[in-house]
Structure formats: C-alpha cells, structure tokens
Amino acid sequence: MMELFATTAFLFCAALFAFLLAINRVRLYNKLKEPNNNLCATENTCCGEIKLQNGELPAGKLPTRKPPARMPTVMPSDKKAKKVVPLSVNYHFTRKCNYKCGFCFHTAKTSFVLPLDDAKRGLELLKNAGMKKINFSGGEPFIVKKGAFVGELVKFCKQTLGVESVSIVSNGSLVSERWFEKYGEFLDILAVSCDSFDADTNEKIGRQQGQKSHLISLRSVRRLCADYKVAFKLNTVVNTHNKDENMVEEIMQLNPCRWKVFQCLLIDGENTGPDALRRAESFVITNAEFDEFLRRHKDVEYLVPESNEKMQKSYLILDEYMRFLDCTKGAKEHSRSVLDVGVENALNFSGFDEKMFFKRGGKYVWSKADMQLDW
C-alpha cells in the first residue's frame, strides 16, 4: 500500500513539473514575438542568442538576454597619467632685442615685461611645482633696465628660492663687469650665442648691432665668466651662412662647459608666415647638411647637438606673460598664465615631451657648485 502511494505521488510531481515547464516555454515564446524585446531570436549564437526552430525553442535551451548596448568591452584603467614636473624651465621674459638675427624664432611682437614682483611670484610657483633649473632668455635679457631686471631675478631664484641652477642666454653685447660684480655670485651659467667666427658672416646673419664687433663682445664675456666664476656656455644656430664653417679651433680656445648646436628652425608667426617679423626660409638647411656640420665638429667633446625635432618637443618655454608655449605643431600655441591658473593647469598645454627632454641630455650637471671647472 505504501509503495502504491509513493509511486502515485512521484508520478503526480513529475506531471506537475512537466506542466509548469510547458507553461514557461509558452510564455518565453510569446515574449520572443513581442516588438523591441531584449531576447535573442536570430540565427546568431554569439552573446547567448538562440535560433527558433519551426517556431519552437530547441529542446533543453533557454534564451539569454543581450548585454546592454553601451556596455564597454574594455574597462577604463585606474592608472593615473604621470604628472609632469617642470624640472627645467626657460623664461623668455622679454621679446625686445638689439640684434636682428634673420632666423630668430622669438621676435619682438610685443614690448611687454611683467612687473618684477609678478615675475618673482610666478618663479616661486614653479619652484614649488618642482623646478630645479631656470634659464632666462629673450629677446635679449640684458636690454631690460640695463640688466638690473634679470639680475634681480637671478638673485631671487638662487638666494631666496634656492634653485639648483640659474642661467642666462644672451648675445653678450650688453653685459658689463659692473653686472658681474653685483650679480655674478648668483649665476651658474651664462650662455652666449655665436653663429660664426667670421665678421662678414655675422653681419649677413644679423648677429651684431651697428659696427660693434660681436666677436669682441663674446671674448669679453668669456673673460668675465672666468674672473667671476660663472660657467661659460656657447650656443650656435647652424644655417645656410655658416653650415660649411669649421669652428673647431675657436671653440677649443673658448673652452665652454657646453656647446649647444641647433638646427635652424621655422616657427609660423615668428620667422615664417604672413604675420612673421622675420623671413627665415632662406636660412633653413637640410638634415644632411646639419649632420655634416656635426661630423666636422665631432671631436669637440662638449658638443650637444639639437635637431628640429628635439627643439620643438623637449623645452618648457614661458613667454613674457608666463604662458607655456607649445611649438610641436610648427607654431606657438600658448596656455593661460601660470599666474592665473597655476603651474599644473598651464603645463597641460605646453606640448612638453619629457622623454625627449632626457634623451637630448636636458638633465646634466648644471650647478656651478658641482662642476669641476678650471676657473
């Protein structure tokens, strides 16, 4: 009797289960026929889609829902972009110059110079953001208040901010011994631009003022640097007028701590294009001509060459308003001033390639306290 009851109960449960399963299949089938349903009813089997066979679901298979249409296939990385540190900054605080170099790519389009206190405030912001080297350039830095403006900035950066390296790039024509007496101890490096050791070539380039000899000014600054223990550096722009010159002997005599050799660079709006103050197209040389100049001077151990690619991407340049300049597209696109938006925000618009900076040797022994120089 008990066995009969158990058998009957088992058959009843099995029948009930089959009935419920059939109802569920009917409901699903009706759902598939509804417009804009979220169930797959195609011949594809990807993403769990099931094909209807003669209007029926395949035995043993239930359809699955499509994934959300906008679900990302790759989850975003939680890694943050590496923060750029303004390790070395070039501050072109003036565009005015007493020379008229034909290839100049930072021309006198304005006469603006920040008030001294504002410039100091910006430099402090940069130091707090990680700046270890500041280079003052122009234009001609010594043209503003006869060098007193750049002198006060040099003193402030070294004495007050404790910046590791403070340097200036100048044409050398306005540098005096009186300036060295007052500010020389605070300056690590003074770089002078010299593109030729031939007076006629310098005149063709525009690297002089009136009849004053650029080469005499160059050698005078070299002597002052030695007398006041400031590291002397030399900058040369290779162009059509000097590309065949051999400067080895003269460079060796001057014995700079570094000799930066640049390839002439075109910047739209500065030395090329309808709005430019210079027309440098005739000064441009080929990569092969630049390489040949470098081969001719390969025995100069302190030669540091910089092609156009390296120049455009690897410098942090501030203009006279303390705006970073992005030159990567062949023109100068500026950020907002660090005085208005801060250093980190402005850096986002600098176009700076940190890897290229290190590749070109942008970080070197740049404090005169660490240099082993024979003064």
GROMACS .gro file of C-alpha atoms in nm, residues 5-365:
model
  361
    5PHE     CA    1   0.111   0.573  -0.261
    6ALA     CA    2   0.478   0.664  -0.322
    7THR     CA    3   0.452   0.573  -0.691
    8THR     CA    4   0.137   0.780  -0.733
    9ALA     CA    5   0.297   1.082  -0.559
   10PHE     CA    6   0.606   1.058  -0.778
   11LEU     CA    7   0.401   1.047  -1.100
   12PHE     CA    8   0.193   1.343  -0.982
   13CYS     CA    9   0.503   1.555  -0.911
   14ALA     CA   10   0.658   1.465  -1.247
   15ALA     CA   11   0.338   1.561  -1.430
   16LEU     CA   12   0.318   1.890  -1.239
   17PHE     CA   13   0.680   1.972  -1.321
   18ALA     CA   14   0.623   1.898  -1.693
   19PHE     CA   15   0.310   2.115  -1.691
   20LEU     CA   16   0.490   2.412  -1.531
   21LEU     CA   17   0.782   2.377  -1.773
   22ALA     CA   18   0.544   2.382  -2.071
   23ILE     CA   19   0.375   2.699  -1.941
   24ASN     CA   20   0.714   2.866  -1.902
   25ARG     CA   21   0.811   2.774  -2.258
   26VAL     CA   22   0.489   2.926  -2.392
   27ARG     CA   23   0.548   3.249  -2.202
   28LEU     CA   24   0.901   3.275  -2.339
   29TYR     CA   25   0.782   3.203  -2.692
   30ASN     CA   26   0.523   3.482  -2.669
   31LYS     CA   27   0.791   3.717  -2.532
   32LEU     CA   28   1.007   3.649  -2.836
   33LYS     CA   29   0.729   3.765  -3.068
   34GLU     CA   30   0.692   4.100  -2.890
   35PRO     CA   31   0.850   4.405  -3.068
   36ASN     CA   32   1.171   4.553  -2.918
   37ASN     CA   33   1.217   4.258  -2.685
   38ASN     CA   34   1.553   4.208  -2.519
   39LEU     CA   35   1.578   3.837  -2.606
   40CYS     CA   36   1.776   3.700  -2.897
   41ALA     CA   37   1.576   3.534  -3.176
   42THR     CA   38   1.827   3.531  -3.457
   43GLU     CA   39   2.043   3.270  -3.622
   44ASN     CA   40   2.348   3.402  -3.437
   45THR     CA   41   2.456   3.214  -3.131
   46CYS     CA   42   2.703   3.477  -3.002
   47CYS     CA   43   2.624   3.653  -2.676
   48GLY     CA   44   2.390   3.364  -2.583
   49GLU     CA   45   2.145   3.411  -2.875
   50ILE     CA   46   1.921   3.110  -2.966
   51LYS     CA   47   1.761   3.035  -3.301
   52LEU     CA   48   1.395   2.932  -3.314
   53GLN     CA   49   1.342   2.604  -3.495
   54ASN     CA   50   1.000   2.582  -3.668
   55GLY     CA   51   0.864   2.835  -3.425
   56GLU     CA   52   0.979   2.636  -3.124
   57LEU     CA   53   1.269   2.670  -2.886
   58PRO     CA   54   1.537   2.399  -2.920
   59ALA     CA   55   1.498   2.137  -2.656
   60GLY     CA   56   1.695   2.193  -2.340
   61LYS     CA   57   1.790   2.555  -2.424
   62LEU     CA   58   1.661   2.878  -2.284
   63PRO     CA   59   1.733   3.218  -2.444
   64THR     CA   60   1.957   3.467  -2.267
   65ARG     CA   61   1.933   3.846  -2.256
   66LYS     CA   62   2.151   4.065  -2.476
   67PRO     CA   63   2.418   4.261  -2.293
   68PRO     CA   64   2.347   4.636  -2.254
   69ALA     CA   65   2.411   4.810  -2.585
   70ARG     CA   66   2.660   5.058  -2.435
   71MET     CA   67   2.850   4.825  -2.206
   72PRO     CA   68   3.225   4.895  -2.256
   73THR     CA   69   3.423   4.600  -2.389
   74VAL     CA   70   3.735   4.723  -2.204
   75MET     CA   71   3.713   4.865  -1.856
   76PRO     CA   72   3.893   5.200  -1.815
   77SER     CA   73   4.230   5.184  -1.646
   78ASP     CA   74   4.252   5.322  -1.299
   79LYS     CA   75   4.613   5.425  -1.357
   80LYS     CA   76   4.661   5.799  -1.350
   81ALA     CA   77   4.875   5.976  -1.610
   82LYS     CA   78   5.222   6.057  -1.485
   83LYS     CA   79   5.239   6.409  -1.351
   84VAL     CA   80   5.482   6.630  -1.543
   85VAL     CA   81   5.735   6.809  -1.323
   86PRO     CA   82   5.873   7.138  -1.464
   87LEU     CA   83   6.231   7.035  -1.388
   88SER     CA   84   6.392   7.285  -1.628
   89VAL     CA   85   6.212   7.600  -1.746
   90ASN     CA   86   6.307   7.867  -1.999
   91TYR     CA   87   6.154   8.205  -1.921
   92HIS     CA   88   6.159   8.446  -2.217
   93PHE     CA   89   6.056   8.748  -2.013
   94THR     CA   90   6.116   8.996  -2.296
   95ARG     CA   91   6.096   8.990  -2.674
   96LYS     CA   92   6.299   9.307  -2.726
   97CYS     CA   93   6.648   9.272  -2.871
   98ASN     CA   94   6.926   9.494  -3.004
   99TYR     CA   95   7.023   9.237  -3.271
  100LYS     CA   96   6.830   9.142  -3.585
  101CYS     CA   97   6.916   8.778  -3.646
  102GLY     CA   98   6.732   8.669  -3.959
  103PHE     CA   99   6.628   8.330  -3.822
  104CYS     CA  100   6.511   8.447  -3.477
  105PHE     CA  101   6.209   8.247  -3.361
  106HIS     CA  102   6.111   8.464  -3.065
  107THR     CA  103   6.074   8.808  -3.217
  108ALA     CA  104   5.975   9.150  -3.079
  109LYS     CA  105   5.600   9.114  -3.135
  110THR     CA  106   5.532   9.287  -2.801
  111SER     CA  107   5.733   9.508  -2.566
  112PHE     CA  108   5.560   9.373  -2.255
  113VAL     CA  109   5.757   9.278  -1.944
  114LEU     CA  110   5.589   9.161  -1.624
  115PRO     CA  111   5.633   9.372  -1.310
  116LEU     CA  112   5.924   9.233  -1.108
  117ASP     CA  113   5.705   9.118  -0.818
  118ASP     CA  114   5.472   8.927  -1.051
  119ALA     CA  115   5.766   8.758  -1.219
  120LYS     CA  116   5.901   8.655  -0.878
  121ARG     CA  117   5.562   8.519  -0.776
  122GLY     CA  118   5.549   8.306  -1.090
  123LEU     CA  119   5.900   8.176  -1.030
  124GLU     CA  120   5.806   8.077  -0.677
  125LEU     CA  121   5.506   7.884  -0.811
  126LEU     CA  122   5.737   7.700  -1.048
  127LYS     CA  123   5.986   7.621  -0.772
  128ASN     CA  124   5.707   7.481  -0.555
  129ALA     CA  125   5.599   7.264  -0.851
  130GLY     CA  126   5.944   7.105  -0.876
  131MET     CA  127   6.157   7.340  -1.088
  132LYS     CA  128   6.530   7.285  -1.035
  133LYS     CA  129   6.671   7.487  -1.325
  134ILE     CA  130   6.562   7.824  -1.460
  135ASN     CA  131   6.703   7.981  -1.774
  136PHE     CA  132   6.634   8.345  -1.857
  137SER     CA  133   6.621   8.437  -2.223
  138GLY     CA  134   6.461   8.677  -2.466
  139GLY     CA  135   6.487   8.872  -2.682
  140GLU     CA  136   6.796   8.999  -2.510
  141PRO     CA  137   6.772   8.969  -2.128
  142PHE     CA  138   7.022   9.249  -2.059
  143ILE     CA  139   6.818   9.506  -2.254
  144VAL     CA  140   6.559   9.549  -1.974
  145LYS     CA  141   6.673   9.811  -1.723
  146LYS     CA  142   7.033   9.759  -1.837
  147GLY     CA  143   7.041   9.411  -1.693
  148ALA     CA  144   6.905   9.502  -1.349
  149PHE     CA  145   6.576   9.321  -1.411
  150VAL     CA  146   6.734   8.987  -1.497
  151GLY     CA  147   6.992   9.042  -1.223
  152GLU     CA  148   6.722   9.068  -0.958
  153LEU     CA  149   6.550   8.756  -1.091
  154VAL     CA  150   6.879   8.565  -1.084
  155LYS     CA  151   6.946   8.674  -0.725
  156PHE     CA  152   6.592   8.589  -0.614
  157CYS     CA  153   6.600   8.242  -0.767
  158LYS     CA  154   6.936   8.149  -0.618
  159GLN     CA  155   6.931   8.331  -0.283
  160THR     CA  156   6.561   8.317  -0.188
  161LEU     CA  157   6.423   8.014  -0.372
  162GLY     CA  158   6.739   7.805  -0.366
  163VAL     CA  159   6.705   7.691  -0.729
  164GLU     CA  160   6.980   7.443  -0.820
  165SER     CA  161   7.076   7.608  -1.148
  166VAL     CA  162   7.022   7.964  -1.268
  167SER     CA  163   7.133   8.054  -1.619
  168ILE     CA  164   7.101   8.323  -1.886
  169VAL     CA  165   7.118   8.311  -2.266
  170SER     CA  166   7.243   8.639  -2.412
  171ASN     CA  167   7.407   8.777  -2.724
  172GLY     CA  168   7.671   8.920  -2.489
  173SER     CA  169   7.675   9.273  -2.631
  174LEU     CA  170   7.522   9.445  -2.326
  175VAL     CA  171   7.694   9.251  -2.047
  176SER     CA  172   7.914   9.460  -1.819
  177GLU     CA  173   8.162   9.390  -1.543
  178ARG     CA  174   7.952   9.600  -1.309
  179TRP     CA  175   7.671   9.349  -1.355
  180PHE     CA  176   7.902   9.063  -1.265
  181GLU     CA  177   8.019   9.247  -0.955
  182LYS     CA  178   7.661   9.273  -0.829
  183TYR     CA  179   7.501   8.950  -0.951
  184GLY     CA  180   7.776   8.714  -1.067
  185GLU     CA  181   7.781   8.504  -0.749
  186PHE     CA  182   7.415   8.406  -0.800
  187LEU     CA  183   7.454   8.292  -1.163
  188ASP     CA  184   7.555   7.936  -1.252
  189ILE     CA  185   7.580   7.956  -1.631
  190LEU     CA  186   7.595   8.235  -1.887
  191ALA     CA  187   7.540   8.119  -2.246
  192VAL     CA  188   7.637   8.345  -2.535
  193SER     CA  189   7.504   8.296  -2.886
  194CYS     CA  190   7.767   8.287  -3.159
  195ASP     CA  191   7.697   8.150  -3.507
  196SER     CA  192   8.025   8.233  -3.679
  197PHE     CA  193   8.380   8.344  -3.615
  198ASP     CA  194   8.378   8.541  -3.938
  199ALA     CA  195   8.269   8.904  -3.906
  200ASP     CA  196   8.111   8.915  -4.253
  201THR     CA  197   7.904   8.604  -4.182
  202ASN     CA  198   7.777   8.752  -3.854
  203GLU     CA  199   7.674   9.064  -4.044
  204LYS     CA  200   7.481   8.858  -4.301
  205ILE     CA  201   7.304   8.673  -4.023
  206GLY     CA  202   7.224   8.993  -3.830
  207ARG     CA  203   7.427   8.888  -3.526
  208GLN     CA  204   7.556   9.236  -3.442
  209GLN     CA  205   7.450   9.592  -3.362
  210GLY     CA  206   7.588   9.865  -3.584
  211GLN     CA  207   7.966   9.846  -3.613
  212LYS     CA  208   8.021   9.687  -3.273
  213SER     CA  209   8.202   9.357  -3.314
  214HIS     CA  210   8.009   9.058  -3.185
  215LEU     CA  211   8.330   8.857  -3.153
  216ILE     CA  212   8.489   9.119  -2.927
  217SER     CA  213   8.180   9.109  -2.702
  218LEU     CA  214   8.194   8.729  -2.700
  219ARG     CA  215   8.555   8.713  -2.581
  220SER     CA  216   8.494   8.986  -2.323
  221VAL     CA  217   8.208   8.786  -2.167
  222ARG     CA  218   8.423   8.473  -2.170
  223ARG     CA  219   8.687   8.654  -1.964
  224LEU     CA  220   8.430   8.792  -1.720
  225CYS     CA  221   8.284   8.446  -1.664
  226ALA     CA  222   8.628   8.315  -1.572
  227ASP     CA  223   8.703   8.612  -1.344
  228TYR     CA  224   8.373   8.584  -1.155
  229LYS     CA  225   8.347   8.204  -1.157
  230VAL     CA  226   8.042   8.167  -1.379
  231ALA     CA  227   8.028   7.867  -1.613
  232PHE     CA  228   8.051   7.976  -1.977
  233LYS     CA  229   7.833   7.811  -2.242
  234LEU     CA  230   7.809   7.863  -2.617
  235ASN     CA  231   7.504   7.840  -2.846
  236THR     CA  232   7.522   7.813  -3.226
  237VAL     CA  233   7.243   7.802  -3.485
  238VAL     CA  234   7.350   7.620  -3.800
  239ASN     CA  235   7.208   7.787  -4.110
  240THR     CA  236   7.288   7.846  -4.477
  241HIS     CA  237   7.552   8.109  -4.395
  242ASN     CA  238   7.765   7.905  -4.154
  243LYS     CA  239   7.691   7.541  -4.240
  244ASP     CA  240   8.028   7.495  -4.414
  245GLU     CA  241   8.237   7.669  -4.148
  246ASN     CA  242   8.491   7.484  -3.937
  247MET     CA  243   8.482   7.626  -3.583
  248VAL     CA  244   8.686   7.363  -3.402
  249GLU     CA  245   8.990   7.578  -3.325
  250GLU     CA  246   8.792   7.879  -3.198
  251ILE     CA  247   8.559   7.663  -2.988
  252MET     CA  248   8.854   7.486  -2.827
  253GLN     CA  249   9.008   7.822  -2.737
  254LEU     CA  250   8.690   7.945  -2.571
  255ASN     CA  251   8.654   7.611  -2.387
  256PRO     CA  252   8.284   7.633  -2.290
  257CYS     CA  253   8.130   7.388  -2.045
  258ARG     CA  254   7.874   7.304  -2.318
  259TRP     CA  255   7.838   7.391  -2.684
  260LYS     CA  256   7.473   7.368  -2.793
  261VAL     CA  257   7.440   7.336  -3.170
  262PHE     CA  258   7.089   7.393  -3.305
  263GLN     CA  259   6.943   7.333  -3.648
  264CYS     CA  260   6.772   7.644  -3.788
  265LEU     CA  261   6.401   7.610  -3.706
  266LEU     CA  262   6.096   7.768  -3.870
  267ILE     CA  263   5.811   7.879  -3.641
  268ASP     CA  264   5.495   8.010  -3.802
  269GLY     CA  265   5.411   8.362  -3.689
  270GLU     CA  266   5.769   8.429  -3.575
  271ASN     CA  267   6.011   8.372  -3.863
  272THR     CA  268   5.779   8.241  -4.134
  273GLY     CA  269   5.421   8.303  -4.246
  274PRO     CA  270   5.223   8.622  -4.318
  275ASP     CA  271   5.232   8.753  -3.959
  276ALA     CA  272   5.605   8.694  -3.900
  277LEU     CA  273   5.857   8.969  -3.829
  278ARG     CA  274   6.140   8.761  -3.978
  279ARG     CA  275   6.172   8.563  -4.302
  280ALA     CA  276   6.394   8.268  -4.217
  281GLU     CA  277   6.315   8.041  -4.513
  282SER     CA  278   6.647   8.126  -4.678
  283PHE     CA  279   6.836   8.028  -4.360
  284VAL     CA  280   6.698   7.673  -4.341
  285ILE     CA  281   6.933   7.379  -4.402
  286THR     CA  282   6.863   7.013  -4.470
  287ASN     CA  283   6.908   6.736  -4.216
  288ALA     CA  284   7.201   6.608  -4.422
  289GLU     CA  285   7.373   6.949  -4.405
  290PHE     CA  286   7.318   6.963  -4.030
  291ASP     CA  287   7.463   6.613  -3.990
  292GLU     CA  288   7.767   6.712  -4.197
  293PHE     CA  289   7.830   7.012  -3.970
  294LEU     CA  290   7.814   6.779  -3.670
  295ARG     CA  291   8.057   6.532  -3.827
  296ARG     CA  292   8.303   6.814  -3.891
  297HIS     CA  293   8.296   6.903  -3.520
  298LYS     CA  294   8.262   6.554  -3.371
  299ASP     CA  295   8.591   6.581  -3.183
  300VAL     CA  296   8.461   6.868  -2.968
  301GLU     CA  297   8.378   6.670  -2.655
  302TYR     CA  298   8.128   6.919  -2.512
  303LEU     CA  299   7.921   6.948  -2.833
  304VAL     CA  300   7.547   6.895  -2.770
  305PRO     CA  301   7.352   6.877  -3.099
  306GLU     CA  302   6.980   6.951  -3.123
  307SER     CA  303   6.776   6.882  -3.433
  308ASN     CA  304   6.442   7.048  -3.507
  309GLU     CA  305   6.251   6.753  -3.361
  310LYS     CA  306   6.435   6.775  -3.031
  311MET     CA  307   6.391   7.151  -3.010
  312GLN     CA  308   6.018   7.151  -3.076
  313LYS     CA  309   5.919   6.890  -2.819
  314SER     CA  310   6.167   6.897  -2.533
  315TYR     CA  311   6.162   7.252  -2.394
  316LEU     CA  312   5.935   7.411  -2.139
  317ILE     CA  313   5.910   7.770  -2.264
  318LEU     CA  314   5.738   8.055  -2.084
  319ASP     CA  315   5.664   8.375  -2.274
  320GLU     CA  316   5.659   8.728  -2.140
  321TYR     CA  317   5.316   8.670  -1.981
  322MET     CA  318   5.434   8.347  -1.814
  323ARG     CA  319   5.233   8.131  -2.053
  324PHE     CA  320   5.373   7.797  -2.165
  325LEU     CA  321   5.431   7.780  -2.541
  326ASP     CA  322   5.353   7.464  -2.737
  327CYS     CA  323   5.568   7.458  -3.054
  328THR     CA  324   5.502   7.097  -3.154
  329LYS     CA  325   5.278   7.191  -3.449
  330GLY     CA  326   5.518   7.441  -3.605
  331ALA     CA  327   5.365   7.748  -3.442
  332LYS     CA  328   5.335   7.882  -3.088
  333GLU     CA  329   5.013   7.795  -2.910
  334HIS     CA  330   5.004   7.935  -2.559
  335SER     CA  331   4.848   7.822  -2.234
  336ARG     CA  332   4.696   8.059  -1.983
  337SER     CA  333   4.942   8.226  -1.749
  338VAL     CA  334   5.069   8.029  -1.451
  339LEU     CA  335   4.986   8.341  -1.252
  340ASP     CA  336   4.617   8.289  -1.332
  341VAL     CA  337   4.567   7.912  -1.344
  342GLY     CA  338   4.870   7.768  -1.165
  343VAL     CA  339   5.158   7.560  -1.295
  344GLU     CA  340   4.987   7.220  -1.320
  345ASN     CA  341   4.698   7.351  -1.531
  346ALA     CA  342   4.924   7.553  -1.763
  347LEU     CA  343   5.157   7.255  -1.813
  348ASN     CA  344   4.874   7.063  -1.979
  349PHE     CA  345   4.907   7.296  -2.279
  350SER     CA  346   5.288   7.304  -2.305
  351GLY     CA  347   5.335   7.020  -2.557
  352PHE     CA  348   5.628   6.905  -2.344
  353ASP     CA  349   5.781   6.562  -2.419
  354GLU     CA  350   5.961   6.458  -2.101
  355LYS     CA  351   6.120   6.152  -2.264
  356MET     CA  352   6.268   6.368  -2.538
  357PHE     CA  353   6.396   6.611  -2.274
  358PHE     CA  354   6.602   6.339  -2.110
  359LYS     CA  355   6.700   6.185  -2.446
  360ARG     CA  356   6.858   6.511  -2.563
  361GLY     CA  357   7.054   6.541  -2.238
  362GLY     CA  358   6.836   6.809  -2.084
  363LYS     CA  359   6.938   6.699  -1.735
  364TYR     CA  360   7.310   6.740  -1.673
  365VAL     CA  361   7.547   6.877  -1.411
   0.00000   0.00000   0.00000
